[in-house]
Every structure is written in structure tokens, then in C-alpha cells.
Coordinates of C-alpha atoms and ligand atoms in Angstrom, one line a residue:
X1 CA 0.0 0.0 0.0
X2 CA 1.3 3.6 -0.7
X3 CA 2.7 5.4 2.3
X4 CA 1.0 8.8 1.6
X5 CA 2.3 10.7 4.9
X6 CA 4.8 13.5 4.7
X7 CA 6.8 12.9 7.7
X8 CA 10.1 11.8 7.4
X9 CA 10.9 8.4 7.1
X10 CA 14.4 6.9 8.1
X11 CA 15.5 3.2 8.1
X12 CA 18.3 3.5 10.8
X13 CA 20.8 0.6 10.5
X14 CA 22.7 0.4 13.6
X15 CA 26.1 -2.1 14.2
X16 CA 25.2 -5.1 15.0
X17 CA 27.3 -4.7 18.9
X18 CA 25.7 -3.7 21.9
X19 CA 27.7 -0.6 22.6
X20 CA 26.2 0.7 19.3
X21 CA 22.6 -1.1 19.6
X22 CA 22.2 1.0 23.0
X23 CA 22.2 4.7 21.6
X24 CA 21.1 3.5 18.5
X25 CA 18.1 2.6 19.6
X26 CA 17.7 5.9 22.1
X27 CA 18.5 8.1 18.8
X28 CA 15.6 6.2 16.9
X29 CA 12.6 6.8 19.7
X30 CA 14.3 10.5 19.9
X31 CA 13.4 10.6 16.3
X32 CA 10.4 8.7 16.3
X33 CA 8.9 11.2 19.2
X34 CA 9.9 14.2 17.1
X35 CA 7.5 13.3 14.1
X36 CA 10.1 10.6 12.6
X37 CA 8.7 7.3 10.8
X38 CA 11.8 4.8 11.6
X39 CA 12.3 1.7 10.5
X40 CA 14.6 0.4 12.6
X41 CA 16.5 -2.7 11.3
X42 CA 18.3 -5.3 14.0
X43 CA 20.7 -8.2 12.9
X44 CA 19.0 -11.5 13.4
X45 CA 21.8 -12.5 15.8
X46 CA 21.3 -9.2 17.9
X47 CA 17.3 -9.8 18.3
X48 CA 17.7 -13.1 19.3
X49 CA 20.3 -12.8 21.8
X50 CA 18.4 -9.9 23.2
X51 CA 15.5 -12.4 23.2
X52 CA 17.3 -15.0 25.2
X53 CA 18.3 -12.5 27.7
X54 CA 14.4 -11.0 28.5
X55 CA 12.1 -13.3 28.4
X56 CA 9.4 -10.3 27.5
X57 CA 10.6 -9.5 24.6
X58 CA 8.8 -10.7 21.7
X59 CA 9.4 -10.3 17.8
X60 CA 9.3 -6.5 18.2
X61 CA 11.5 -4.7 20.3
X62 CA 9.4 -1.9 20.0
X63 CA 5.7 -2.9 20.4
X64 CA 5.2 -1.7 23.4
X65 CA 6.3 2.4 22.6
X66 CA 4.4 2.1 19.2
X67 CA 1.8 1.2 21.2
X68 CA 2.0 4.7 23.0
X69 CA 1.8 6.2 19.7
X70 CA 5.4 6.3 18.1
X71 CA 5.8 5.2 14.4
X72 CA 8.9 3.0 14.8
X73 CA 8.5 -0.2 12.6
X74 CA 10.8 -3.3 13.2
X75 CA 12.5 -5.6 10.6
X76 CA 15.6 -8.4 11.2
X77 CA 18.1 -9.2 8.7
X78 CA 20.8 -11.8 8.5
X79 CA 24.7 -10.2 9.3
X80 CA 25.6 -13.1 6.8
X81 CA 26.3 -15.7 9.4
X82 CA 23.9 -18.8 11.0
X83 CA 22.2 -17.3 14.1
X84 CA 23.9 -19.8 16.4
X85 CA 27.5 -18.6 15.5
X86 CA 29.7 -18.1 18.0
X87 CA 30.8 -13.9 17.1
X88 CA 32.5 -13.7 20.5
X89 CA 34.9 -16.7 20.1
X90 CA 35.4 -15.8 16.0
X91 CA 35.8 -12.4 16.1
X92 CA 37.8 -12.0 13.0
X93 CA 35.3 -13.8 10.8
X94 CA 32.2 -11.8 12.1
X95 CA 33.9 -8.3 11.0
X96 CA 34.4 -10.2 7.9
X97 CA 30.7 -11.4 7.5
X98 CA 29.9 -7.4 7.9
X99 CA 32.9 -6.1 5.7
X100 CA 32.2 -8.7 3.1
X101 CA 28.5 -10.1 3.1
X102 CA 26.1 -7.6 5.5
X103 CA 25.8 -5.0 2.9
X104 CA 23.7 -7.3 0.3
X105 CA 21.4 -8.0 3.0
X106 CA 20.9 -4.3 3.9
X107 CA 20.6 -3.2 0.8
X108 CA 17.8 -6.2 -0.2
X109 CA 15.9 -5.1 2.6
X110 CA 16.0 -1.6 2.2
X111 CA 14.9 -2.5 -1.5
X112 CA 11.9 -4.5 -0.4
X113 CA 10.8 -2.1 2.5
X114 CA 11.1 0.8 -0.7
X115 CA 9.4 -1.9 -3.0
X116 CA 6.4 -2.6 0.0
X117 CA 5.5 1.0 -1.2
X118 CA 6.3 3.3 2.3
X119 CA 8.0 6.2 1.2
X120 CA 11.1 6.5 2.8
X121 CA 13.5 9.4 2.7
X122 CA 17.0 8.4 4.4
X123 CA 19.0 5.7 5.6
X124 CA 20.8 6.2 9.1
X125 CA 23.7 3.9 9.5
X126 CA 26.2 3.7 11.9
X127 CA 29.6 5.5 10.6
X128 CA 31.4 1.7 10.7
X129 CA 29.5 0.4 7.8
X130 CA 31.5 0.3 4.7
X131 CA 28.5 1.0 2.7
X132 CA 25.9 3.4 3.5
X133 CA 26.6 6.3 1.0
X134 CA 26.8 3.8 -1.5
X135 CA 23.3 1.8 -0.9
X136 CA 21.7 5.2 0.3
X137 CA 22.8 6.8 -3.4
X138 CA 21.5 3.5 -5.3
X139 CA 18.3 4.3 -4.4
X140 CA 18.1 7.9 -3.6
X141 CA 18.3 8.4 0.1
X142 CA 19.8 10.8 2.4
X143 CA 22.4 9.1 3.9
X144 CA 23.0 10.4 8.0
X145 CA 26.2 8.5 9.5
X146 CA 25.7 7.7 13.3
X147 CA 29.5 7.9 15.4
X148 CA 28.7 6.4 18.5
X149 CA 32.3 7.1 19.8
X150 CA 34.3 10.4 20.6
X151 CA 34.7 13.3 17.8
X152 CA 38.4 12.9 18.8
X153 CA 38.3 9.4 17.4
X154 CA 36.4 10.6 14.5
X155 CA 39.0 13.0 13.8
X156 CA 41.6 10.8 13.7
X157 CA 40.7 7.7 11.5
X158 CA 39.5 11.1 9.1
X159 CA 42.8 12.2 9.1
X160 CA 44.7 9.2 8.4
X161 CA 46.3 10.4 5.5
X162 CA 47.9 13.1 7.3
X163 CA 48.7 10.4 10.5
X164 CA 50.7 8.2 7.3
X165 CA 52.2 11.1 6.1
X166 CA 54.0 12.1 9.5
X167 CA 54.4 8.7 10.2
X168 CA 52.4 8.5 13.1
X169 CA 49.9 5.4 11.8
X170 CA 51.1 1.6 12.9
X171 CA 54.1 2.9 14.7
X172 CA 53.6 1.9 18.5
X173 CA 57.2 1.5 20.0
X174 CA 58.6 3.2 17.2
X175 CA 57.2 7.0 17.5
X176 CA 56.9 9.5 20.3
X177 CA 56.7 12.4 19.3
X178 CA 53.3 14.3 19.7
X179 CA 50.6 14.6 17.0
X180 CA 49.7 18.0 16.6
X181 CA 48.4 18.6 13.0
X182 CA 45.3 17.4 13.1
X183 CA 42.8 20.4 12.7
X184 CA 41.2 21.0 16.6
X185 CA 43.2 18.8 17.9
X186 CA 46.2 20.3 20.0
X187 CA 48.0 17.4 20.6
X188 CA 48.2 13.7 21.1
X189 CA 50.5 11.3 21.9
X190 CA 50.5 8.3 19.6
X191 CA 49.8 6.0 22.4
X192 CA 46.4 7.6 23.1
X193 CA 45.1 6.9 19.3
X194 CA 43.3 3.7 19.2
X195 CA 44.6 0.7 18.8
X196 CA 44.1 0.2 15.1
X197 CA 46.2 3.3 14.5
X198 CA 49.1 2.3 16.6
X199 CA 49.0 -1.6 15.8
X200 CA 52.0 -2.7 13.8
X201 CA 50.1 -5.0 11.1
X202 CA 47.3 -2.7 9.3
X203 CA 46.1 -5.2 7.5
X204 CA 43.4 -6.9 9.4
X205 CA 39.4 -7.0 8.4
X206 CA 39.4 -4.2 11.2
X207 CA 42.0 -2.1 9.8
X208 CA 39.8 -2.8 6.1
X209 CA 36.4 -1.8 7.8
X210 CA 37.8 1.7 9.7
X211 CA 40.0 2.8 5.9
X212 CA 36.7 1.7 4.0
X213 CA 34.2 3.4 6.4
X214 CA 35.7 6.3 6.8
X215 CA 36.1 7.1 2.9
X216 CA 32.2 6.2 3.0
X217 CA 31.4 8.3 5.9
X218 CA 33.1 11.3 3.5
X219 CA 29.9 10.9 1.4
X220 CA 27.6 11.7 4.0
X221 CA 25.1 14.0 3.8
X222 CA 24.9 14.5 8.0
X223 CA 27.0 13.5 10.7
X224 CA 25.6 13.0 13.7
X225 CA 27.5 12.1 16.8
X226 CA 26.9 11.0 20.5
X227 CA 29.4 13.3 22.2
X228 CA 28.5 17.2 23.9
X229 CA 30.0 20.2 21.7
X230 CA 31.4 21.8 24.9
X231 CA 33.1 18.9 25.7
X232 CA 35.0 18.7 22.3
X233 CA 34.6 22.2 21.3
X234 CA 37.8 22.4 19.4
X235 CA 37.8 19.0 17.6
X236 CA 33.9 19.9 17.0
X237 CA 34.4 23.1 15.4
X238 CA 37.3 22.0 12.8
X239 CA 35.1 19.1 11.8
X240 CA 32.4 21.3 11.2
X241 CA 34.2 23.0 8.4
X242 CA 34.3 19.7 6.7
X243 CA 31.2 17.9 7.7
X244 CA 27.4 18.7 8.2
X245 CA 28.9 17.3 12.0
X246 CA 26.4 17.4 14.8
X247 CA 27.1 16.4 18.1
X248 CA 23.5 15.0 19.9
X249 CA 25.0 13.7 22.9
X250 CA 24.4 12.3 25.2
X251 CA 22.0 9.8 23.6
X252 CA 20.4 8.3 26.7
X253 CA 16.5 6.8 27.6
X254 CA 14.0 9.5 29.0
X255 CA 14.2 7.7 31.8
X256 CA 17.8 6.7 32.7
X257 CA 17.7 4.1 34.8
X258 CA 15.2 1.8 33.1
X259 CA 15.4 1.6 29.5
X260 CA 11.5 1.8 27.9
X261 CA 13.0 -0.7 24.9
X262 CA 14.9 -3.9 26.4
X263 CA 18.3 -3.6 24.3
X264 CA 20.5 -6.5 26.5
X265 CA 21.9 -9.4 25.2
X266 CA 22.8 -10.7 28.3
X267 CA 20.2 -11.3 31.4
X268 CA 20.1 -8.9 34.2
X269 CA 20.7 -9.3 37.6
X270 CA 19.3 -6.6 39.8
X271 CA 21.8 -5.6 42.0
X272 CA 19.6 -3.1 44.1
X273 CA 18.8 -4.9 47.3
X274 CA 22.3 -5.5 47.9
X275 CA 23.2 -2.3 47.3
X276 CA 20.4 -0.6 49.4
X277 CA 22.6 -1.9 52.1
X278 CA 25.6 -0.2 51.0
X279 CA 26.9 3.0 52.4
X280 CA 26.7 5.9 49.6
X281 CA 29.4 6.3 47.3
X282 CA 31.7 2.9 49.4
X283 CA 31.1 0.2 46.1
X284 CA 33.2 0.4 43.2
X285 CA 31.4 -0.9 40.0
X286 CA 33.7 -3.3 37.5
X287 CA 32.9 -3.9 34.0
X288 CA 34.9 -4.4 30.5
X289 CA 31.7 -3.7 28.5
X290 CA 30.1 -6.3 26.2
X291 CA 32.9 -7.5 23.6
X292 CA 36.0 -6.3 25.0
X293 CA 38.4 -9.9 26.4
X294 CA 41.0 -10.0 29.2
X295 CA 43.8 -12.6 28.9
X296 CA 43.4 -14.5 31.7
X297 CA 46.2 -12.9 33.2
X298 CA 44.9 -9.7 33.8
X299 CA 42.0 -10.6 35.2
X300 CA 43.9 -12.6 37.7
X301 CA 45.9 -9.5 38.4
X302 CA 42.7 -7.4 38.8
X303 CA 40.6 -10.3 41.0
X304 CA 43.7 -10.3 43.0
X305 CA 43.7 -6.1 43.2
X306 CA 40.3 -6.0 43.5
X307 CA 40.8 -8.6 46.7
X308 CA 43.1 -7.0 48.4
X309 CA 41.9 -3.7 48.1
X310 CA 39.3 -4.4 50.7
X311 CA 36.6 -2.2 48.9
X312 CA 33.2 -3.1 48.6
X313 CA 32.3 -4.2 44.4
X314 CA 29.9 -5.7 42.0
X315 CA 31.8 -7.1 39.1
X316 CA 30.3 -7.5 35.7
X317 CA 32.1 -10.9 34.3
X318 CA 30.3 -11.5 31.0
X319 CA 31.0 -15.5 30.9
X320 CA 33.3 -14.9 27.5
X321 CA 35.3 -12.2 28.9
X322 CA 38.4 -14.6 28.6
X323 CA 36.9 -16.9 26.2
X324 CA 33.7 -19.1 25.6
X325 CA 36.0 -21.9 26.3
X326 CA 37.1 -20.6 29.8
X327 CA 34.1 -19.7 31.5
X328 CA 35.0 -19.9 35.0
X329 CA 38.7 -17.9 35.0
X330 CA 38.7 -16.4 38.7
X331 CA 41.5 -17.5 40.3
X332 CA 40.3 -20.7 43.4
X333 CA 39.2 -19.4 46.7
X334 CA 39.0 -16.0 45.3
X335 CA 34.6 -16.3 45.6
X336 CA 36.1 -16.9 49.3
X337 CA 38.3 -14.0 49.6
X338 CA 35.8 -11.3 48.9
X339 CA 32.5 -13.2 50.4
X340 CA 30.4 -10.6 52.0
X341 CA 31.7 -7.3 50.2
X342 CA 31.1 -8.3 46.4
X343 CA 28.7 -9.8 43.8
X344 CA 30.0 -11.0 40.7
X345 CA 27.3 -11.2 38.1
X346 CA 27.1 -11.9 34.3
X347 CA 25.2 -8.9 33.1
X348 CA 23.1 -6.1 34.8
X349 CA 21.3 -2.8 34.2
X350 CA 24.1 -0.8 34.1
X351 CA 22.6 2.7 34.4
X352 CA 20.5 1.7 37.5
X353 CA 23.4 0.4 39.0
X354 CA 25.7 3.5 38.5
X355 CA 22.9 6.1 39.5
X356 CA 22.3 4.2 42.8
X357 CA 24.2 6.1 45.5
X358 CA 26.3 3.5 46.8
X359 CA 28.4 3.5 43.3
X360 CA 31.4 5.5 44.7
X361 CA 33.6 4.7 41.6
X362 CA 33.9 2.5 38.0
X363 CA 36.6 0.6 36.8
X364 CA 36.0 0.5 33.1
X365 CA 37.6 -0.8 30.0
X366 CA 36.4 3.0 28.8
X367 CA 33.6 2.1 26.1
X368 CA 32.4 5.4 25.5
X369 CA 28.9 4.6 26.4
X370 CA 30.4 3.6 30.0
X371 CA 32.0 6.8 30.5
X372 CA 29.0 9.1 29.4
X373 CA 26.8 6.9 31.5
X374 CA 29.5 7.3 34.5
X375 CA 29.9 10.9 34.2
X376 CA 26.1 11.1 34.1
X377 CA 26.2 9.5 37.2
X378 CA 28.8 11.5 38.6
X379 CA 30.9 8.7 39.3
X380 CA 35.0 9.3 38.6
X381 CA 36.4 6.2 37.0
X382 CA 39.5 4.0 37.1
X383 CA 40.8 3.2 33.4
X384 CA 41.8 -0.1 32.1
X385 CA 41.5 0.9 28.4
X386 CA 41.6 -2.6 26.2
X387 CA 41.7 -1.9 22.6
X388 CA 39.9 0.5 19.7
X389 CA 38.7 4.2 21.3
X390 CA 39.2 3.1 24.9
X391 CA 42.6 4.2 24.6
X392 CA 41.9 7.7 23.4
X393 CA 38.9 7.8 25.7
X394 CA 41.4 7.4 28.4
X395 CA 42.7 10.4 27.9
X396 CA 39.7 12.4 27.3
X397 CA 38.7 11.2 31.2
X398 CA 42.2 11.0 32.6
X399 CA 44.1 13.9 31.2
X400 CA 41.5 16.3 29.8
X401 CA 38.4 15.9 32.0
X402 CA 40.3 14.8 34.9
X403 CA 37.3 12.7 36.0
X404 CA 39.2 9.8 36.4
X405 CA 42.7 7.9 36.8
X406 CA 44.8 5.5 35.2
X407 CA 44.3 1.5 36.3
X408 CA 47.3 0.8 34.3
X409 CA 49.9 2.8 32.4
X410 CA 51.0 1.0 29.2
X411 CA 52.0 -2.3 30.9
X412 CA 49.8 -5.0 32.7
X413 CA 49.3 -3.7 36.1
X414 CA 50.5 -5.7 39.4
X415 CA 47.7 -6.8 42.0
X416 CA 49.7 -4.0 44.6
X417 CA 48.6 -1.5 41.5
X418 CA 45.3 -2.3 41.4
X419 CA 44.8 -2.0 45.0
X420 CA 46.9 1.2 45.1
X421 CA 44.7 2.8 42.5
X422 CA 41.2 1.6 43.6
X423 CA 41.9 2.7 47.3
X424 CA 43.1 5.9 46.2
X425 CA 39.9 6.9 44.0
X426 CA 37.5 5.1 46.1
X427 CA 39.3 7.0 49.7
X428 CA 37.6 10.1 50.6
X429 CA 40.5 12.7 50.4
X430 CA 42.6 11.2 47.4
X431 CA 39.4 10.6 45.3
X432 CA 37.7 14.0 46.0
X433 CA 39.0 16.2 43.0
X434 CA 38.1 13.4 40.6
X435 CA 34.5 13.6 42.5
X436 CA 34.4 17.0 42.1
X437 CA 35.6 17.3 38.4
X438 CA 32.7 14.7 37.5
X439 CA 30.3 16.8 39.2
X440 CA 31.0 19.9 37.0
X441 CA 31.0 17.2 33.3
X442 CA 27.3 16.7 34.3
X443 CA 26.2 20.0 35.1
X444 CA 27.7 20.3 31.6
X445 CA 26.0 17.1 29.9
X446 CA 22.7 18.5 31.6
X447 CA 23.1 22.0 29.8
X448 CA 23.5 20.5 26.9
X449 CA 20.2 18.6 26.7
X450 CA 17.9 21.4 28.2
X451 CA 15.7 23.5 25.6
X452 CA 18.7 26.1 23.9
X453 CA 21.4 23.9 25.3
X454 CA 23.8 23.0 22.7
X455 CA 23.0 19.3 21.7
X456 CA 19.2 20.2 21.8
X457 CA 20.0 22.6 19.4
X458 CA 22.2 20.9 17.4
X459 CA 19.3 17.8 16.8
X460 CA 16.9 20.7 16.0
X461 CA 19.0 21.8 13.6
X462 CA 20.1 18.7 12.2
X463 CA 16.1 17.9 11.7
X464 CA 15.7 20.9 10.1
X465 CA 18.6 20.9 7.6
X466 CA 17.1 17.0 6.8
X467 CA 14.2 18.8 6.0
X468 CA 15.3 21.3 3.8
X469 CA 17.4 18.8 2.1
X470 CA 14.4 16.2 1.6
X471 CA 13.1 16.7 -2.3
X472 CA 9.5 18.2 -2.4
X473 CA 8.7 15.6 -4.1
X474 CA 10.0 12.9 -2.3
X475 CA 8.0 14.5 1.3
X476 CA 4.0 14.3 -0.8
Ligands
UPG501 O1 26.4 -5.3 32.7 C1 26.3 -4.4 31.9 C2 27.4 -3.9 31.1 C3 27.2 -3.0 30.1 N1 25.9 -2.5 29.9 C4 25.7 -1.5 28.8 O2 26.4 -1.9 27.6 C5 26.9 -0.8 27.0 C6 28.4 -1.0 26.8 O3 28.9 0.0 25.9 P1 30.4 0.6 26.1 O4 30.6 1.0 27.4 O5 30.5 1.7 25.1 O6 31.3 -0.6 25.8 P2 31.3 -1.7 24.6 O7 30.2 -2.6 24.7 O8 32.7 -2.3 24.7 O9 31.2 -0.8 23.3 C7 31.8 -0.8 22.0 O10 31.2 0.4 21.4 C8 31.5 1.6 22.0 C9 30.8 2.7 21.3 O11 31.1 2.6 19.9 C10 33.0 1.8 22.0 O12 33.4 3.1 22.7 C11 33.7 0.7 22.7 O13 35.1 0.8 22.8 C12 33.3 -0.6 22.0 O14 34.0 -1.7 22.6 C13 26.6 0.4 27.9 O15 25.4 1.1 27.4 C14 26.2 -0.2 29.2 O16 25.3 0.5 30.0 C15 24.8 -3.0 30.6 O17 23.7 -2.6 30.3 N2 25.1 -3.9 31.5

């Protein structure tokens, strides 16, 4: 039947990883409540993982909101692989399914949701597809590329030519000096770009998807980005002289703590009873995020910190956060050791459980989700950056924001380190400048969102430069 309305309809592609399912899905109801038709567009593998984990969700993530009255549709689409594949344990062959084989199923089902007869008017992808621009041109869409990370990490991987040409790409152990070329950027030391820049060997299916997506993400006609302008002024404002570059952030649910969509792929525990019991700000909150993997040595080293700092903690140990084939790694007797003063769980609601006000710190691998959700929270946060952003993050919370400190510097970090560190950010006096820091970050975030704040601005602007931009035609 022939869609006859003239509001704007978007079929918003997001990566097929939690850390990019999460805003993604937050930026679509945004949308949807500001007069947007979406048709949002999950990976098979995604929607039934996120099944597994809630047993309330059904075929359609988003029943329940249409139901108040948004216009968000919901379609599934194979990444390429069977369902049952194992993406955590074959990590190199999933990027490949989505480097190689996703984009003929996106663009089949953006031609049959174009061929059902709904007019639709753009395509939002996330920036890490390879080809948006190109599927989005094919059959005359707008093409809007979500960055779910940092404009500083943006701003690198779109300067790579110029991080070849002064030698500062694959050169870990080998380069020093400081970057400071790149436009809004005053300077960065080669080990705080991410770890595709710095890794020796640049040919990997990750190095293939960042060169690729990034000359695709040059094609598009918006940028829009889950970071706060005042946060990255500089970086923001060079961007903007090359890019229709908005920064949104951040992208949360209207109502933090309790997400209206169920977007897990792992069950959660609630964690709140236990933490009712707590004394405000004594528990420190551990968790690497949803794909990041410790050798098992670290997270010896950081059980072993963790026991004898003493502190109060609830650790988020996703069951493959060695391997699938290593499910149990704590070291013996160390369930013992910290009986009483810690739960160890495999997933939770991680917003509820930093806004509660026992949360008194976060060690975090530094997904960039984590750390706007932290500094949200006002919680300060002790880094153990693993690979991609997290490194760059670091610095943004370490060095720049000063809401948090180093777990490690460079090198594995000793049990007596981790101790050290989370006694001195979790201690009253040591950990107070880090509190306070934090405290101004969210007065900061909060200005941002409110009516005339810069990132409510910027998404009304975005909208209505997508308007403008949308073909007479194209909106009867
Ligand atoms: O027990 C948990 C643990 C995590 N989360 C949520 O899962 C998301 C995790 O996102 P993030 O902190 O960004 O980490 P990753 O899952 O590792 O995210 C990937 O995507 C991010 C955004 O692109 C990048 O910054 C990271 O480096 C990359 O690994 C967040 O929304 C958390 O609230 C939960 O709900 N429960």
C-alpha cells in the first residue's frame, strides 16, 4: 500500500554490537517522538540474543512504545552468518561477515521495505558500515552517519592520510613524538590513538572496515555524533568546516535508569537490594563492557587487586570475557576471599546500577557509552582501556576531564597497583578532585540537553537541515 504521509521516514541501521545497539536505539525513539517514521533494522543475531536475555521481549523490540503512539517499525536481517554462530569466540570472521556479506542483505531489505511502497527518505547507519553512502545513493536516500564514539576518534581515523604522512599510523614502539596537525586537535601522543592506529600490522578485516568506512562516511550528507560540543569544542568546530557534524550527545532513555526498549543481550541481575545496604558512594562498579576480552592474566591480576583492596564491588564478568572456552577464570578461593563485600554477576542494568548512590567509583575498560553513563552518574572512573577508542577515551577522562585515573599505564598492572589505585579513588580525600571534576562534566551534559542547550540545538538543527534537504517531491 502507498505510504501517503509526509513525515520523514528513516531506516536506521545500527552495528550489529551492543555498545552501538544501545544509543542507537535511544536516537531512533528521539526521532520517532519528534514526528520521525523509523524503521529500525536489528541483525538476526542481535534480536535473538536480546530475546534470550528477556524473556518479555517478543518479535518486536518496539511494540510496546508504538503502542504509545510512536511510528517505529521493526524488521531483522541476517549479518551473513547462521544465528547460532559463535561472534564472540570468532571475532575476525564476524567483522568479515559485515565487511564482506552484511551490505547485500541491507541493501535487499531496504529494497523490499522501498518496494512494499512506504516512502522512505534516508538511511541512518552507523559511521562503521562500509556501505551506506553507496546503498543510500542507489536508491536515492539521504544518507545520516551515526558515530557512536568520541569526535576525537572521528578525527583521527579522518585524518589518516595526514597520520601516514608524519608517520604516526602503525608505529607503536617506534614514534613518540606528539601529534599535533590534526585540525582541533592540539595534541596527542601516539599511544592515546586507538589501537588500530598504533598496531604494527594494518592489514586486518578491522583495519579494512575503519580505511573503507571512513572514505564512506566522507559521502555523507549529515554526521551525527553522541558526544557534547562543549566537551569537544575544538575537535567539533574543525570538523564542522568539513562535515554537516552534529554532536546530539548524550544519547540516553528519558528515563535513565530503566530503559523503555529492552536492548541487553545478556540477562540482568538486579543488584539493588544488595546495594540498598551499602553505604553511599563505598562500592566500586567493574565492567569491561560487552565485547571487550581480558587474557586470563589480567584478570587474575585485577581479581587479585580487587581482593586486596578491601573495597566493597559488583563485578560485571560476561562469561566470555576470557573466552567461551574458559568460563569460570577467577582465580580458586577468590569467591572466598571477597565473600560478603562483592557480587560478581554476568550482566546487569548498568545505568540503574551506576545512578544508585552507593556507586562511589567504576573501573572500566572506557567504552564510550560507559564513560557518558558514568559521568552522568557523577561517578570518577579508574581506566583499564583494552583496545579501539578506549585508549583515546582514556585520555579524554584522565588527562582532559580529569574525572578519572589510570588503572594501568601502558603495561599489565600488578595486584599492589590495582589496590593502590582503587583505594586511592575510592578514599575520601585522594578521590575528591576526581568527584568534584565529574560533578562539573554533568552540570555540563545537563546544559546541553535542556531547551537552547547545545545538543538540543544541534538535533533541531540537524532535523531541520534534513528537511530542507528532503526533495518536495520525495515528502508528498
Ligand atoms: O552489565 C552491563 C554492562 C554494560 N551494559 C551496557 O552496555 C553498553 C556498553 O557500551 P560501552 O561501554 O561503550 O562498551 P562496549 O560494549 O565495549 O562498546 C563498544 O562500542 C563503544 C561505542 O562505539 C566503544 O566506545 C567501545 O570501545 C566498544 O567496545 C553500555 O550502554 C552499558 O550501559 C549493561 O547494560 N550492563
Amino acid at each position: 500500500m502507498a505510504d501517503k504521509s509526509d513525515k520523514p521516514h528513516a531506516i536506521f541501521i545500527p552495528y550489529p554490537l551492543q555498545g552501538h545497539v544501545n544509543p542507537s536505539v535511544q536516537l531512533a525513539l528521539k526521532l520517532a517522538s519528534q514526528g520521525f517514521t523509523i524503521t529500525f533494522i536489528n541483525t538476526q543475531s542481535v534480536h535473538n540474543q536480546t530475546s534470550k536475555a528477556q524473556s518479555k521481549t517478543g518479535p518486536d523490540i518496539f511494540s510496546q512504545v508504538r503502542d504509545s503512539g510512536l511510528d517505529i517499525r521493526y524488521v531483522t536481517v541476517s549479518d551473513g552468518l547462521p544465528v547460532g554462530f559463535d561472534r564472540s569466540l570468532n571475532h575476525d570472521q564476524f567483522m568479515a561477515a559485515l565487511l564482506h556479506v552484511f551490505s547485500a542483505h541491507a541493501e535487499e531489505v531496504v529494497n523490499q521495505i522501498i518496494r512494499s511502497g512506504q516512502k522512505v527518505h534516508c538511511l541512518i547507519a552507523d559511521t562503521y558500515f562500509v556501505w551506506p553512502s553507496k546503498v543510500a545513493k542507489k536508491f536515492g536516500l539521504l544518507y545520516i552517519s551515526f558515530w557512536t564514539e568520541t569526535a576525537l576518534v572521528f578525527t583521527l581515523y579522518y585524518h589518516l592520510d595526514l597520520l601516514k604522512r608524519h608517520g604516526h599510523f602503525a608505529c607503536i614502539d617506534r614514534c613518540e613524538d606528539e601529534i599535533d596537525y590534526i585540525p582541533g586537535v592540539k595534541a596527542i601522543e601516539p599511544k592515546d590513538t586507538t589501537s588500530y592506529l598504533q598496531e604494527p600490522c594494518s592489514t586486518t578485516v578491522c583495519h579494512q572496515i575503519i580505511f573503507n568506512a571512513f572514505e564512506d562516511a566522507k559521502n555523507a550528507d549529515f554526521v551525527i555524533c553522541n558526544t557534547v560540543q562543549e566537551l569537544e569544542t575544538e575537535t567539533i568546530s574543525a570538523l564542522q568546516k568539513k562535515l554537516p557534524w552534529f554532536a546530539i550527545g548524550p544519547i540516553f532513555s528519558s528515563q535513565f535508569t530503566d530503559r523503555i526498549v529492552s536492548t541487553s543481550m545478556w540477562s540482568e541481575c538486579d543488584c539493588s537490594t544488595w546495594l540498598n545496604k551499602k553505604p553511599n558512594g563505598s562500592v566500586l562498579y567493574v565492567s569491561f563492557g560487552s565485547y571487550a576480552h581480558l587474557t586470563k592474566k589480567e584478570l587474575v591480576e585485577i581479581a587479585n587487586g580487587l581482593s586486596l583492596s578491601k573495597v566493597s564491588f559488583i563485578w560485571v564478568l560476561r562469561p566470555d570475557i576470557v573466552s567461551t572456552e574458559d568460563p569460570n577464570p577467577l582465580p580458586d578461593r577468590f569467591q572466598e576471599e571477597v565473600a560478603g563485600r562483592a557480587i560478581i554477576i554476568p550482566w546487569c542494568c548498568q545505568t540503574a546500577v551506576l545512578a544508585h548512590p552507593a556507586i562511589g567509583g567504576f573501573l572500566t575498560h572506557c567504552g564510550w557509552n560507559s564513560i557518558l553513563e558514568s559521568m552522568w552518574c557523577k561517578v570518577p572512573m579508574l581506566c583499564y582501556p583494552l583496545y579501539t577508542d578506549q585508549f583515546t577515551n582514556r585520555k579524554l577522562v584522565v588527562d582532559d576531564w580529569k574525572v578519572g585515573i589510570n588503572l594501568i599505564n601502558q603495561k599489565m598492572a600488578t595486584k599492589e597497583e590495582v589496590s593502590k589505585n582503587i583505594n586511592h579513588l575510592m578514599s575520601e580525600k585522594s578521590g575528591d578532585p576526581y568527584r568534584n571534576s565529574v560533578q562539573e562534566v554533568k552540570k555540563t551534559m545537563e546544559n546541553g540537553l535542556k531547551p537552547g542547550g547545545s545538543s538540543a540545538n544541534n538535533m533541531d538543527q540537524f532535523i531541520k537541515d534534513l528537511k530542507a534537504k528532503i526533495p518536495k517531491k520525495m515528502a508528498q
